[in-house]
Coordinates of C-alpha atoms and ligand atoms in Angstrom, one line a residue:
M56 CA 77.2 -5.3 -102.3
L57 CA 77.8 -5.0 -105.7
N58 CA 80.0 -2.6 -107.3
V59 CA 79.0 0.3 -109.8
K60 CA 79.0 -1.7 -113.1
E61 CA 77.7 -4.6 -111.5
Q62 CA 74.7 -2.6 -110.3
I63 CA 74.3 -1.1 -113.7
A64 CA 74.5 -4.3 -115.5
E65 CA 71.6 -5.7 -113.2
L66 CA 69.5 -2.7 -114.2
L67 CA 70.2 -3.4 -117.8
A68 CA 69.7 -7.2 -117.7
E69 CA 66.1 -6.1 -116.4
K70 CA 65.3 -4.3 -119.4
I71 CA 67.0 -6.4 -122.2
E72 CA 65.5 -9.6 -122.8
G73 CA 67.6 -12.4 -123.7
L74 CA 71.2 -11.0 -122.4
E75 CA 72.3 -11.5 -118.7
A76 CA 73.9 -9.3 -116.4
D77 CA 77.2 -10.9 -116.6
E78 CA 77.4 -10.6 -120.1
I79 CA 76.1 -7.1 -120.3
G80 CA 78.8 -6.1 -117.6
K81 CA 81.6 -7.2 -120.0
L82 CA 80.0 -5.1 -122.7
I83 CA 79.8 -1.7 -120.5
E84 CA 82.6 0.5 -121.3
I85 CA 84.2 3.5 -119.6
P86 CA 84.9 6.3 -122.0
S87 CA 88.2 7.7 -122.4
D88 CA 86.3 11.0 -123.1
S89 CA 84.6 12.1 -119.7
S90 CA 81.9 14.1 -121.7
M91 CA 80.6 11.0 -123.3
G92 CA 79.4 9.9 -119.6
D93 CA 81.1 7.8 -116.7
Y94 CA 80.0 4.7 -118.3
A95 CA 78.6 3.7 -122.1
F96 CA 76.9 0.6 -123.2
P97 CA 77.2 -0.5 -126.8
C98 CA 74.4 -1.6 -128.7
F99 CA 76.0 -3.3 -131.8
K100 CA 75.6 -6.6 -130.4
L101 CA 71.9 -6.1 -129.5
A102 CA 71.3 -5.5 -133.0
K103 CA 71.0 -8.9 -134.2
L104 CA 69.5 -10.2 -131.3
L105 CA 66.5 -7.4 -131.3
R106 CA 66.4 -6.9 -135.3
K107 CA 66.5 -3.4 -134.8
A108 CA 69.0 -0.6 -135.6
P109 CA 71.8 -0.3 -133.1
N110 CA 71.1 3.3 -132.6
M111 CA 67.1 3.1 -132.1
I112 CA 68.2 0.2 -129.3
A113 CA 70.1 2.9 -127.8
A114 CA 67.6 5.5 -127.5
D115 CA 64.9 2.8 -126.4
I116 CA 67.5 1.7 -123.7
A117 CA 68.0 5.3 -122.8
K118 CA 64.2 6.2 -122.2
E119 CA 63.8 2.9 -119.9
I120 CA 66.5 4.0 -117.7
E121 CA 66.8 7.5 -117.4
Y122 CA 64.9 8.1 -114.3
D123 CA 66.7 5.4 -112.2
P124 CA 68.1 7.1 -109.1
M125 CA 71.5 6.1 -109.8
F126 CA 72.0 8.5 -113.0
E127 CA 72.2 12.3 -113.0
T128 CA 71.3 12.3 -117.1
V129 CA 71.2 9.2 -119.7
R130 CA 71.9 10.2 -123.0
P131 CA 71.5 8.1 -126.4
V132 CA 74.5 8.7 -128.7
N133 CA 74.5 6.9 -131.7
A134 CA 74.6 3.4 -130.7
Y135 CA 75.8 4.1 -127.3
V136 CA 73.9 4.5 -124.3
N137 CA 76.1 7.2 -122.1
M138 CA 75.7 7.3 -118.6
F139 CA 76.2 10.1 -116.2
M140 CA 76.3 8.7 -112.8
K141 CA 74.7 10.7 -109.6
K142 CA 77.5 11.9 -107.7
T143 CA 76.1 11.2 -104.2
N144 CA 74.8 8.0 -105.2
M145 CA 78.0 6.9 -106.7
A146 CA 79.5 7.9 -103.5
E147 CA 76.8 5.6 -101.4
I148 CA 77.4 2.4 -103.8
T149 CA 81.2 2.6 -103.6
I150 CA 81.5 3.1 -100.3
G151 CA 79.1 0.7 -99.4
A152 CA 80.8 -1.7 -101.6
I153 CA 84.4 -1.1 -100.0
V154 CA 83.0 -1.4 -96.4
S155 CA 81.4 -4.5 -97.1
K156 CA 84.0 -6.2 -99.3
G157 CA 87.2 -4.9 -97.3
E158 CA 90.2 -6.5 -98.4
K159 CA 88.1 -8.0 -101.0
Y160 CA 87.1 -4.9 -102.9
G161 CA 88.3 -5.2 -106.6
S162 CA 88.1 -9.0 -106.5
M163 CA 85.7 -11.4 -108.6
D164 CA 84.8 -15.0 -109.0
Q165 CA 85.3 -15.0 -112.9
G166 CA 88.2 -17.2 -112.8
K167 CA 86.4 -19.9 -110.8
G168 CA 87.3 -23.2 -111.7
E169 CA 90.0 -22.1 -114.1
T170 CA 93.8 -22.6 -113.4
V171 CA 96.6 -20.1 -114.3
L172 CA 100.1 -21.2 -114.5
V173 CA 102.4 -18.1 -114.2
E174 CA 106.1 -18.8 -114.8
Y175 CA 108.2 -16.0 -113.7
S176 CA 111.6 -14.9 -112.5
S177 CA 113.7 -18.2 -113.6
P178 CA 117.2 -17.2 -113.3
N179 CA 120.0 -19.2 -114.2
I180 CA 121.9 -21.1 -111.5
A181 CA 125.7 -20.1 -111.1
K182 CA 125.0 -16.8 -112.6
P183 CA 124.4 -13.4 -111.2
F184 CA 120.7 -12.6 -110.3
H185 CA 121.1 -9.3 -111.6
I186 CA 119.1 -6.1 -112.1
G187 CA 117.9 -7.4 -115.8
H188 CA 115.8 -10.4 -113.5
I189 CA 114.1 -7.8 -111.8
R190 CA 111.1 -7.3 -114.3
T191 CA 110.3 -10.8 -115.0
T192 CA 110.1 -11.3 -111.2
V193 CA 108.0 -8.7 -110.2
I194 CA 105.5 -8.5 -113.0
G195 CA 105.3 -12.3 -112.7
N196 CA 104.5 -11.9 -109.0
A197 CA 101.8 -8.9 -109.6
L198 CA 100.1 -10.9 -112.6
A199 CA 99.8 -14.2 -110.3
N200 CA 98.2 -12.1 -107.3
I201 CA 95.9 -10.6 -109.7
Y202 CA 94.6 -13.5 -111.1
E203 CA 94.4 -15.1 -107.7
F204 CA 92.3 -12.3 -106.7
L205 CA 90.1 -12.5 -109.7
G206 CA 89.4 -16.1 -108.3
Y207 CA 91.6 -18.1 -110.7
K208 CA 93.7 -21.1 -109.2
V209 CA 97.2 -19.8 -109.6
L210 CA 100.5 -21.7 -109.8
R211 CA 103.6 -20.0 -109.4
L212 CA 106.5 -21.4 -111.3
N213 CA 109.9 -20.8 -111.6
H214 CA 111.6 -22.4 -114.5
L215 CA 115.1 -22.5 -113.3
G216 CA 117.9 -22.3 -115.8
D217 CA 119.8 -25.5 -114.1
Y218 CA 120.8 -27.3 -117.1
G219 CA 123.1 -27.2 -120.1
T220 CA 126.5 -27.5 -121.2
Q221 CA 128.0 -24.6 -119.2
F222 CA 127.9 -27.0 -115.9
G223 CA 130.1 -29.1 -117.6
K224 CA 132.5 -26.1 -117.4
M225 CA 131.5 -25.2 -114.0
I226 CA 132.3 -28.7 -112.8
V227 CA 136.1 -28.9 -114.5
A228 CA 136.4 -25.0 -113.0
F229 CA 135.5 -26.0 -109.6
R230 CA 137.7 -29.4 -109.7
H231 CA 140.7 -27.3 -110.9
W232 CA 140.4 -24.4 -108.8
G233 CA 137.2 -24.4 -106.6
K234 CA 137.3 -24.2 -102.8
K235 CA 134.1 -25.2 -101.0
E236 CA 134.3 -22.9 -98.2
D237 CA 134.4 -19.9 -100.8
V238 CA 131.4 -21.2 -102.5
E239 CA 129.5 -21.1 -99.4
A240 CA 130.4 -18.1 -98.2
D241 CA 129.4 -16.1 -101.4
P242 CA 128.1 -18.8 -104.0
I243 CA 127.3 -17.0 -107.0
K244 CA 130.3 -14.4 -106.9
T245 CA 132.7 -17.3 -106.5
L246 CA 131.0 -19.7 -109.0
L247 CA 131.0 -16.7 -111.5
S248 CA 134.9 -16.2 -110.9
Y249 CA 135.7 -19.9 -111.4
Y250 CA 133.6 -19.6 -114.7
V251 CA 135.4 -16.7 -116.1
K252 CA 138.6 -18.1 -115.2
F253 CA 137.6 -21.2 -116.9
H254 CA 137.4 -19.1 -120.2
E255 CA 140.8 -17.3 -119.7
E256 CA 142.4 -20.6 -119.0
A257 CA 140.8 -22.6 -122.1
E258 CA 142.4 -19.8 -124.4
N259 CA 145.4 -21.7 -124.1
A260 CA 144.7 -25.1 -122.8
P261 CA 141.6 -26.1 -125.4
E262 CA 141.6 -29.5 -123.8
L263 CA 139.7 -27.9 -120.9
E264 CA 136.8 -27.6 -123.1
E265 CA 136.8 -31.3 -124.2
E266 CA 137.0 -32.0 -120.4
A267 CA 134.0 -29.9 -119.8
R268 CA 132.2 -31.6 -122.5
K269 CA 132.8 -35.0 -120.9
A270 CA 131.9 -33.6 -117.3
F271 CA 128.7 -32.6 -119.1
Y272 CA 127.8 -35.9 -120.6
A273 CA 128.5 -37.8 -117.1
L274 CA 126.1 -35.2 -115.6
E275 CA 123.8 -35.8 -118.3
H276 CA 124.0 -39.7 -117.7
G277 CA 123.5 -39.5 -114.0
E278 CA 127.2 -40.3 -113.0
K279 CA 127.1 -39.8 -109.2
D280 CA 130.3 -37.3 -108.6
E281 CA 128.9 -35.2 -111.3
L282 CA 125.4 -35.2 -110.4
E283 CA 126.2 -34.3 -106.5
L284 CA 128.5 -31.4 -107.5
W285 CA 125.8 -30.1 -109.8
Q286 CA 123.3 -30.2 -107.1
W287 CA 125.2 -28.7 -104.6
I288 CA 125.9 -25.8 -107.0
R289 CA 122.2 -25.5 -107.7
D290 CA 121.4 -25.6 -103.8
E291 CA 123.9 -22.9 -103.2
S292 CA 122.7 -20.8 -106.0
L293 CA 119.0 -21.2 -104.7
K294 CA 119.9 -19.9 -101.2
E295 CA 121.1 -16.6 -102.8
F296 CA 118.1 -16.4 -105.1
N297 CA 115.8 -17.2 -102.0
R298 CA 116.9 -14.2 -100.0
V299 CA 116.2 -11.8 -102.5
Y300 CA 112.9 -13.7 -103.1
D301 CA 112.3 -13.2 -99.3
M302 CA 113.4 -9.4 -99.4
L303 CA 110.5 -9.2 -102.2
G304 CA 107.9 -11.2 -100.4
I305 CA 107.9 -13.6 -103.3
H306 CA 107.2 -17.6 -103.4
F307 CA 107.0 -20.2 -105.9
D308 CA 104.8 -23.5 -106.0
S309 CA 107.6 -25.2 -108.1
Y310 CA 111.3 -24.7 -109.0
A311 CA 111.2 -27.4 -111.6
G312 CA 113.8 -26.1 -113.8
E313 CA 115.3 -27.2 -117.3
S314 CA 116.8 -30.1 -115.7
F315 CA 113.4 -31.5 -114.6
Y316 CA 112.7 -31.4 -118.2
S317 CA 115.6 -33.1 -119.6
D318 CA 114.7 -36.9 -119.2
K319 CA 111.4 -36.1 -120.7
M320 CA 113.0 -35.1 -124.1
P321 CA 113.5 -38.2 -125.8
A322 CA 109.6 -38.9 -125.3
V323 CA 109.2 -35.4 -127.2
I324 CA 111.7 -36.3 -129.8
E325 CA 110.1 -39.6 -130.4
E326 CA 106.6 -37.9 -130.5
L327 CA 107.6 -35.3 -132.8
K328 CA 109.1 -38.0 -135.1
E329 CA 105.8 -39.9 -135.0
K330 CA 104.1 -37.0 -136.1
G331 CA 106.5 -36.3 -139.2
L332 CA 107.5 -33.2 -137.7
L333 CA 111.3 -33.6 -137.5
K334 CA 113.6 -33.2 -140.5
E335 CA 117.1 -33.5 -140.5
S336 CA 119.4 -30.3 -141.4
R337 CA 123.2 -30.6 -141.1
G338 CA 123.4 -33.3 -138.6
A339 CA 120.4 -31.3 -136.4
Q340 CA 117.1 -32.5 -136.1
I341 CA 114.9 -29.4 -136.8
V342 CA 111.0 -28.7 -137.2
D343 CA 110.7 -26.8 -140.2
L344 CA 109.2 -23.1 -139.8
E345 CA 109.6 -21.7 -142.9
E346 CA 106.1 -21.6 -143.9
Y347 CA 105.1 -19.2 -140.8
D348 CA 108.0 -17.1 -141.3
M349 CA 110.5 -18.2 -138.7
P350 CA 113.8 -20.2 -138.8
P351 CA 113.8 -23.7 -137.8
A352 CA 113.1 -24.7 -134.2
I353 CA 116.3 -26.7 -133.5
I354 CA 115.1 -29.7 -131.7
T355 CA 118.6 -31.6 -131.0
K356 CA 122.1 -30.5 -132.4
S357 CA 124.7 -32.3 -134.5
D358 CA 126.4 -33.5 -131.4
G359 CA 123.3 -34.8 -130.3
T360 CA 122.8 -32.7 -127.3
S361 CA 119.2 -31.4 -126.8
I362 CA 118.4 -27.7 -126.3
Y363 CA 116.5 -25.0 -124.3
L364 CA 113.4 -25.0 -127.1
T365 CA 113.2 -28.8 -126.6
R366 CA 112.9 -28.6 -122.8
D367 CA 110.4 -26.0 -123.3
I368 CA 108.2 -28.2 -125.4
A369 CA 108.9 -31.1 -122.5
A370 CA 107.7 -28.6 -119.9
A371 CA 105.0 -27.4 -121.9
L372 CA 103.6 -30.8 -122.2
Y373 CA 104.1 -31.9 -118.8
R374 CA 102.4 -28.5 -117.5
K375 CA 99.0 -29.4 -119.4
K376 CA 99.3 -33.0 -118.3
T377 CA 100.0 -32.2 -114.5
Y378 CA 97.8 -29.0 -113.8
D379 CA 95.6 -29.1 -117.0
F380 CA 95.7 -25.4 -117.3
D381 CA 93.4 -23.0 -119.0
K382 CA 96.3 -20.2 -119.5
S383 CA 99.8 -20.9 -119.0
I384 CA 101.6 -17.4 -118.8
Y385 CA 105.4 -16.9 -119.6
V386 CA 106.7 -13.6 -118.2
V387 CA 110.2 -13.5 -120.2
A388 CA 111.8 -10.4 -121.9
S389 CA 111.0 -9.6 -125.3
Q390 CA 114.4 -10.8 -126.5
Q391 CA 113.1 -14.0 -126.3
D392 CA 109.8 -13.3 -128.6
L393 CA 111.1 -15.5 -131.4
H394 CA 111.9 -18.5 -128.9
F395 CA 108.4 -18.7 -127.6
K396 CA 106.7 -18.0 -131.1
Q397 CA 108.3 -21.0 -132.5
L398 CA 107.5 -22.8 -129.2
F399 CA 103.7 -22.1 -129.5
K400 CA 103.8 -23.1 -133.3
V401 CA 105.8 -26.5 -132.8
I402 CA 102.9 -27.3 -129.9
E403 CA 100.3 -26.3 -132.5
L404 CA 101.8 -28.4 -135.2
M405 CA 102.0 -31.2 -132.8
G406 CA 98.2 -31.1 -132.8
Y407 CA 97.4 -29.3 -129.4
P408 CA 94.6 -26.9 -129.5
W409 CA 95.6 -25.6 -126.1
A410 CA 98.7 -24.2 -128.0
K411 CA 96.5 -21.1 -127.9
D412 CA 96.3 -20.7 -124.4
M413 CA 99.8 -20.4 -123.8
I414 CA 100.8 -16.7 -123.6
H415 CA 104.3 -14.9 -123.8
V416 CA 104.2 -11.9 -121.4
N417 CA 107.0 -10.1 -122.7
F418 CA 108.7 -6.8 -121.5
G419 CA 111.6 -4.0 -122.4
M420 CA 115.0 -3.6 -121.2
V421 CA 116.2 -2.2 -118.0
S422 CA 119.4 0.1 -118.4
L423 CA 120.8 2.2 -115.3
A424 CA 121.5 6.1 -115.4
D425 CA 123.6 5.9 -112.2
G426 CA 127.1 5.4 -113.3
T427 CA 128.1 3.9 -110.2
L428 CA 125.7 0.8 -111.3
S429 CA 127.0 0.4 -114.7
T430 CA 127.6 -3.2 -116.3
R431 CA 130.7 -1.5 -117.9
H432 CA 133.8 -3.6 -117.4
G433 CA 132.1 -6.8 -117.0
R434 CA 130.9 -5.5 -113.6
V435 CA 127.1 -7.0 -112.8
V436 CA 124.9 -5.3 -111.1
F437 CA 123.4 -7.8 -108.5
L438 CA 119.7 -7.5 -108.0
E439 CA 120.2 -8.0 -104.2
D440 CA 122.5 -4.9 -104.2
V441 CA 120.3 -2.9 -105.7
L442 CA 117.5 -3.6 -103.4
N443 CA 119.9 -3.0 -100.5
K444 CA 120.9 0.3 -101.5
A445 CA 117.3 1.2 -102.0
V446 CA 116.8 0.5 -98.5
E447 CA 119.8 2.4 -97.4
K448 CA 119.1 5.7 -99.8
T449 CA 115.6 5.5 -98.1
K450 CA 117.0 5.2 -94.6
E451 CA 119.0 8.7 -95.3
I452 CA 115.9 10.5 -96.9
I453 CA 113.8 9.5 -93.9
L454 CA 116.5 10.7 -91.5
E455 CA 117.0 13.8 -93.6
K456 CA 113.2 14.8 -93.8
G457 CA 113.5 14.5 -89.8
V458 CA 110.2 12.0 -90.1
N459 CA 109.7 11.1 -86.6
T460 CA 109.7 7.0 -87.1
D461 CA 110.1 4.3 -84.4
Q462 CA 110.4 1.8 -87.0
L463 CA 113.5 3.4 -88.8
D464 CA 115.0 0.1 -90.0
E465 CA 111.6 -1.6 -90.8
T466 CA 109.9 1.5 -92.7
S467 CA 113.1 1.9 -94.8
K468 CA 112.6 -1.6 -95.8
I469 CA 109.2 -1.6 -96.8
V470 CA 109.6 1.8 -98.5
G471 CA 112.7 1.0 -100.3
I472 CA 112.0 -2.4 -101.6
G473 CA 108.4 -1.0 -102.2
A474 CA 109.8 1.9 -104.3
V475 CA 111.7 -0.5 -106.6
V476 CA 108.9 -2.7 -107.0
F477 CA 106.5 0.0 -107.9
R478 CA 108.9 1.8 -110.3
E479 CA 109.1 -1.8 -112.3
L480 CA 105.2 -1.8 -112.4
S481 CA 104.8 1.8 -113.6
A482 CA 105.4 2.1 -116.9
G483 CA 103.9 -0.4 -119.9
R484 CA 105.8 -3.3 -119.3
I485 CA 106.8 -3.5 -123.1
K486 CA 108.8 -0.3 -122.8
D487 CA 112.8 -0.1 -122.3
Y488 CA 113.2 2.3 -119.3
V489 CA 116.1 3.6 -117.5
F490 CA 116.8 2.9 -113.8
D491 CA 117.2 6.2 -112.1
W492 CA 117.5 6.3 -108.4
D493 CA 115.7 10.1 -108.4
K494 CA 112.7 8.5 -110.0
V495 CA 112.3 5.6 -108.1
L496 CA 112.7 7.3 -104.6
N497 CA 111.3 10.5 -105.1
F498 CA 108.5 11.1 -102.2
D499 CA 106.3 13.4 -104.3
G500 CA 106.4 12.2 -108.0
E501 CA 104.1 8.9 -109.2
T502 CA 106.3 6.8 -106.8
G503 CA 106.0 4.1 -104.5
P504 CA 106.8 6.3 -101.4
Y505 CA 104.4 8.7 -102.6
V506 CA 101.6 6.1 -102.9
Q507 CA 102.8 4.3 -99.5
Y508 CA 103.0 7.7 -97.6
T509 CA 99.4 8.6 -98.9
H510 CA 98.3 5.3 -97.2
A511 CA 100.1 6.0 -94.2
R512 CA 98.6 9.5 -94.3
A513 CA 95.0 8.1 -94.6
A514 CA 95.9 5.8 -91.6
S515 CA 96.8 8.7 -89.5
V516 CA 93.6 10.8 -90.4
L517 CA 91.7 7.7 -89.4
R518 CA 93.4 7.4 -85.9
N519 CA 93.2 11.2 -85.2
G520 CA 89.4 10.9 -86.1
E521 CA 89.0 7.6 -83.9
F522 CA 87.2 5.8 -87.0
D523 CA 86.1 2.5 -86.3
P524 CA 85.4 0.5 -89.3
E525 CA 84.0 -2.2 -87.7
S526 CA 81.0 0.0 -86.2
L527 CA 80.4 1.8 -89.5
D528 CA 76.9 1.4 -91.3
P529 CA 77.3 2.7 -94.7
S530 CA 73.5 3.1 -94.8
S531 CA 73.5 5.5 -92.0
I532 CA 76.1 8.1 -93.8
D533 CA 75.0 11.3 -95.1
Y534 CA 76.3 11.3 -98.6
S535 CA 75.7 14.8 -99.4
Y536 CA 78.8 15.7 -97.6
I537 CA 80.9 13.8 -100.4
S538 CA 79.9 16.0 -103.3
G539 CA 82.6 18.6 -103.2
E540 CA 84.9 18.4 -106.3
A541 CA 88.0 16.8 -104.8
A542 CA 85.6 14.4 -103.0
S543 CA 83.8 13.0 -106.1
E544 CA 86.8 12.9 -108.2
L545 CA 88.1 10.6 -105.4
V546 CA 85.0 8.7 -105.3
K547 CA 85.2 8.1 -109.3
E548 CA 88.8 6.8 -109.2
L549 CA 87.6 4.5 -106.2
Y550 CA 84.7 3.1 -108.3
V551 CA 86.8 2.2 -111.1
F552 CA 89.2 0.2 -109.4
P553 CA 87.9 -3.1 -110.1
E554 CA 87.7 -2.4 -113.8
A555 CA 91.3 -1.7 -113.4
V556 CA 92.0 -5.0 -111.7
A557 CA 90.0 -6.9 -114.4
K558 CA 91.7 -4.8 -117.3
A559 CA 95.2 -5.7 -115.8
A560 CA 94.7 -9.5 -115.9
E561 CA 92.8 -9.0 -119.6
D562 CA 95.9 -7.5 -121.0
N563 CA 98.5 -9.0 -118.5
E564 CA 99.5 -5.7 -117.6
P565 CA 99.8 -4.9 -114.0
S566 CA 100.7 -1.0 -114.6
T567 CA 97.1 -0.7 -114.8
V568 CA 96.8 -1.3 -111.3
T569 CA 99.5 1.0 -110.5
R570 CA 98.3 3.9 -112.2
C571 CA 94.8 3.6 -110.8
I572 CA 96.1 3.7 -107.0
T573 CA 98.4 6.5 -108.3
D574 CA 95.2 8.4 -109.1
V575 CA 93.6 7.0 -105.9
A576 CA 96.5 8.7 -104.1
Q577 CA 96.5 12.2 -105.7
S578 CA 92.8 12.6 -105.7
F579 CA 92.9 11.6 -101.9
N580 CA 96.0 14.1 -101.3
K581 CA 93.9 16.6 -103.1
F582 CA 90.7 16.0 -101.0
Y583 CA 92.9 16.2 -97.8
H584 CA 94.3 19.5 -99.0
D585 CA 91.2 21.0 -100.2
E586 CA 88.8 19.9 -97.1
H587 CA 88.6 19.6 -93.4
I588 CA 88.1 16.0 -92.6
I589 CA 87.8 16.0 -88.8
V590 CA 85.5 18.5 -88.4
D591 CA 83.0 19.4 -85.6
N592 CA 79.8 18.4 -87.2
E593 CA 79.5 14.9 -86.3
D594 CA 77.7 13.7 -89.7
E595 CA 80.1 15.2 -92.1
R596 CA 83.2 13.9 -90.0
K597 CA 81.6 10.4 -90.3
A598 CA 80.8 10.9 -93.8
K599 CA 84.5 12.4 -94.6
L600 CA 86.2 9.5 -92.6
A601 CA 84.5 7.0 -94.4
L602 CA 85.6 8.2 -97.6
T603 CA 89.2 8.4 -96.0
Y604 CA 88.9 4.9 -95.2
A605 CA 87.6 3.8 -98.7
A606 CA 90.5 5.1 -100.3
K607 CA 92.8 3.9 -97.8
Q608 CA 91.5 0.4 -98.4
V609 CA 91.5 0.7 -102.1
I610 CA 95.6 1.8 -102.0
A611 CA 96.3 -1.0 -99.6
N612 CA 94.3 -3.6 -102.0
G613 CA 96.2 -2.3 -104.9
L614 CA 99.6 -2.2 -103.3
G615 CA 99.1 -6.0 -102.0
L616 CA 98.6 -6.9 -105.7
L617 CA 101.6 -4.9 -106.7
G618 CA 103.4 -7.4 -104.3
M619 CA 104.1 -4.2 -101.9
V620 CA 103.4 -3.3 -98.1
A621 CA 101.0 -0.7 -97.1
P622 CA 102.5 1.0 -93.9
D623 CA 100.0 2.5 -91.3
K624 CA 102.7 4.8 -90.4
M625 CA 105.8 6.3 -92.3
Ligands
LIG1823 N1 116.5 -19.2 -118.0 C1 116.1 -18.2 -118.7 C2 116.8 -16.8 -118.9 O1 117.4 -16.5 -117.7 C3 114.6 -17.6 -118.7 C4 113.9 -19.0 -118.7 C5 112.3 -18.5 -119.6 N2 111.4 -19.5 -119.5 C6 111.3 -20.4 -120.1 N3 110.4 -21.3 -120.1 N4 111.9 -20.5 -121.2 O2 117.2 -16.4 -119.8

């Protein structure tokens, strides 16, 4: 069953010669001002095709479709055809589509045959996996889910920061002061303390720096001892990262990080040289980007060691060759805007037209309002601690509310972690924001717990009404019972869900989905308060339970895309 926009597009395709339904679908808009209709079709593009003024085309189209039962009114306004949908009809189309598509409602096959890479999280090994990493991790996961939902083949990449001169320091520090058992008991915190100690000691013993350089050189040249030690540090770090990924329900297809690309750099340097792009500058090799108003891209440093950017060039070439991507997304903080601009420019200058398919999805910073979680005094806020605290706090709230739950631990986990995830995906990603427990865990605001609670409430209504979706035939429903204000508003939120998903992918902005399901939750709660759902009249009850079911399904689909669980009980 088609969703509303698809149905309008089909209808228009019958009337407009030379344009297919899917092209028309892409043109149809949802006006931000609802007095301009539920949907609007702009006719500018048709002017050339039909050799007529756009406002005349709009008038003609409006006349052609105005009696279709889908519409309440159709009005041409300038170059637009504004369409106001018939409420009961909208309910019928929407609920029909949701019942037949179920957990696939909102999905599309627009991405069929195309591959999208989503690189996200990418923490540095032996360094804290801290609150600053939450955004890339959660936004990247949501984007990967959304692209998959739209039919793309998606690969989830974790570009681990597992390479660089700091590992020379780590190796030296471990050799001097390290204990294997300590690292294994608490890898990152212990490794971090060695790193800090290294810097303290090196102030009075500069020879340590030289030792570290040697250790890194040995590592880079594949010396057995150094390599083994580094591998072990990587494994121990990954164990800890994976604990957090498990809590978040996140997985990756590849953990090929910076080290993986280190042996692919000489070829990059060679290619840059061949293409005449390399320049010598104070002992370093650079690509001059002055013409593009950017500082030079440094390819090798004066001591001959390679750097971050060079590994990213190698990674881009490798990924194109290996995955032949149609789109390659990097979910990385906006602090690295310049880095990615340089990277994409260098790839373009190398003559690769697919440079345009690389996208930096950036985001603003998180800071913490709660003093107990401050990063002052060098204290780092570990992401795992934040998640655990969210679960603890949620448990307290649930107990305080006296909610009767037989699965307190499980529910606290789902809701607590969900709350943090939801908060990350609530505001536009580019905004900086302050992490504030009261805003994260509020059960009444526009929060994760609120939306999850609404899902559980809908599930409970369906249980009480003994609703069986399997035996529901949408064509047997009397939709005149779904025409009250709250119900109609809810229907509208439900039918725009597929658009919200498509828009989220178009803008690489998962918060579009978050906002849509928050609206669904609010509309459902209004409907729940304004109307009796489980009434004696069988037809009315059936219609209202079907709407409840549709709302629950859309919330579940949306939460799933965000990477959250939709609980049936809370
Ligand atoms: N490891 C880096 C950091 O923590 C992020 C890596 C981003 N990805 C990339 N391809 N450069 O800052």
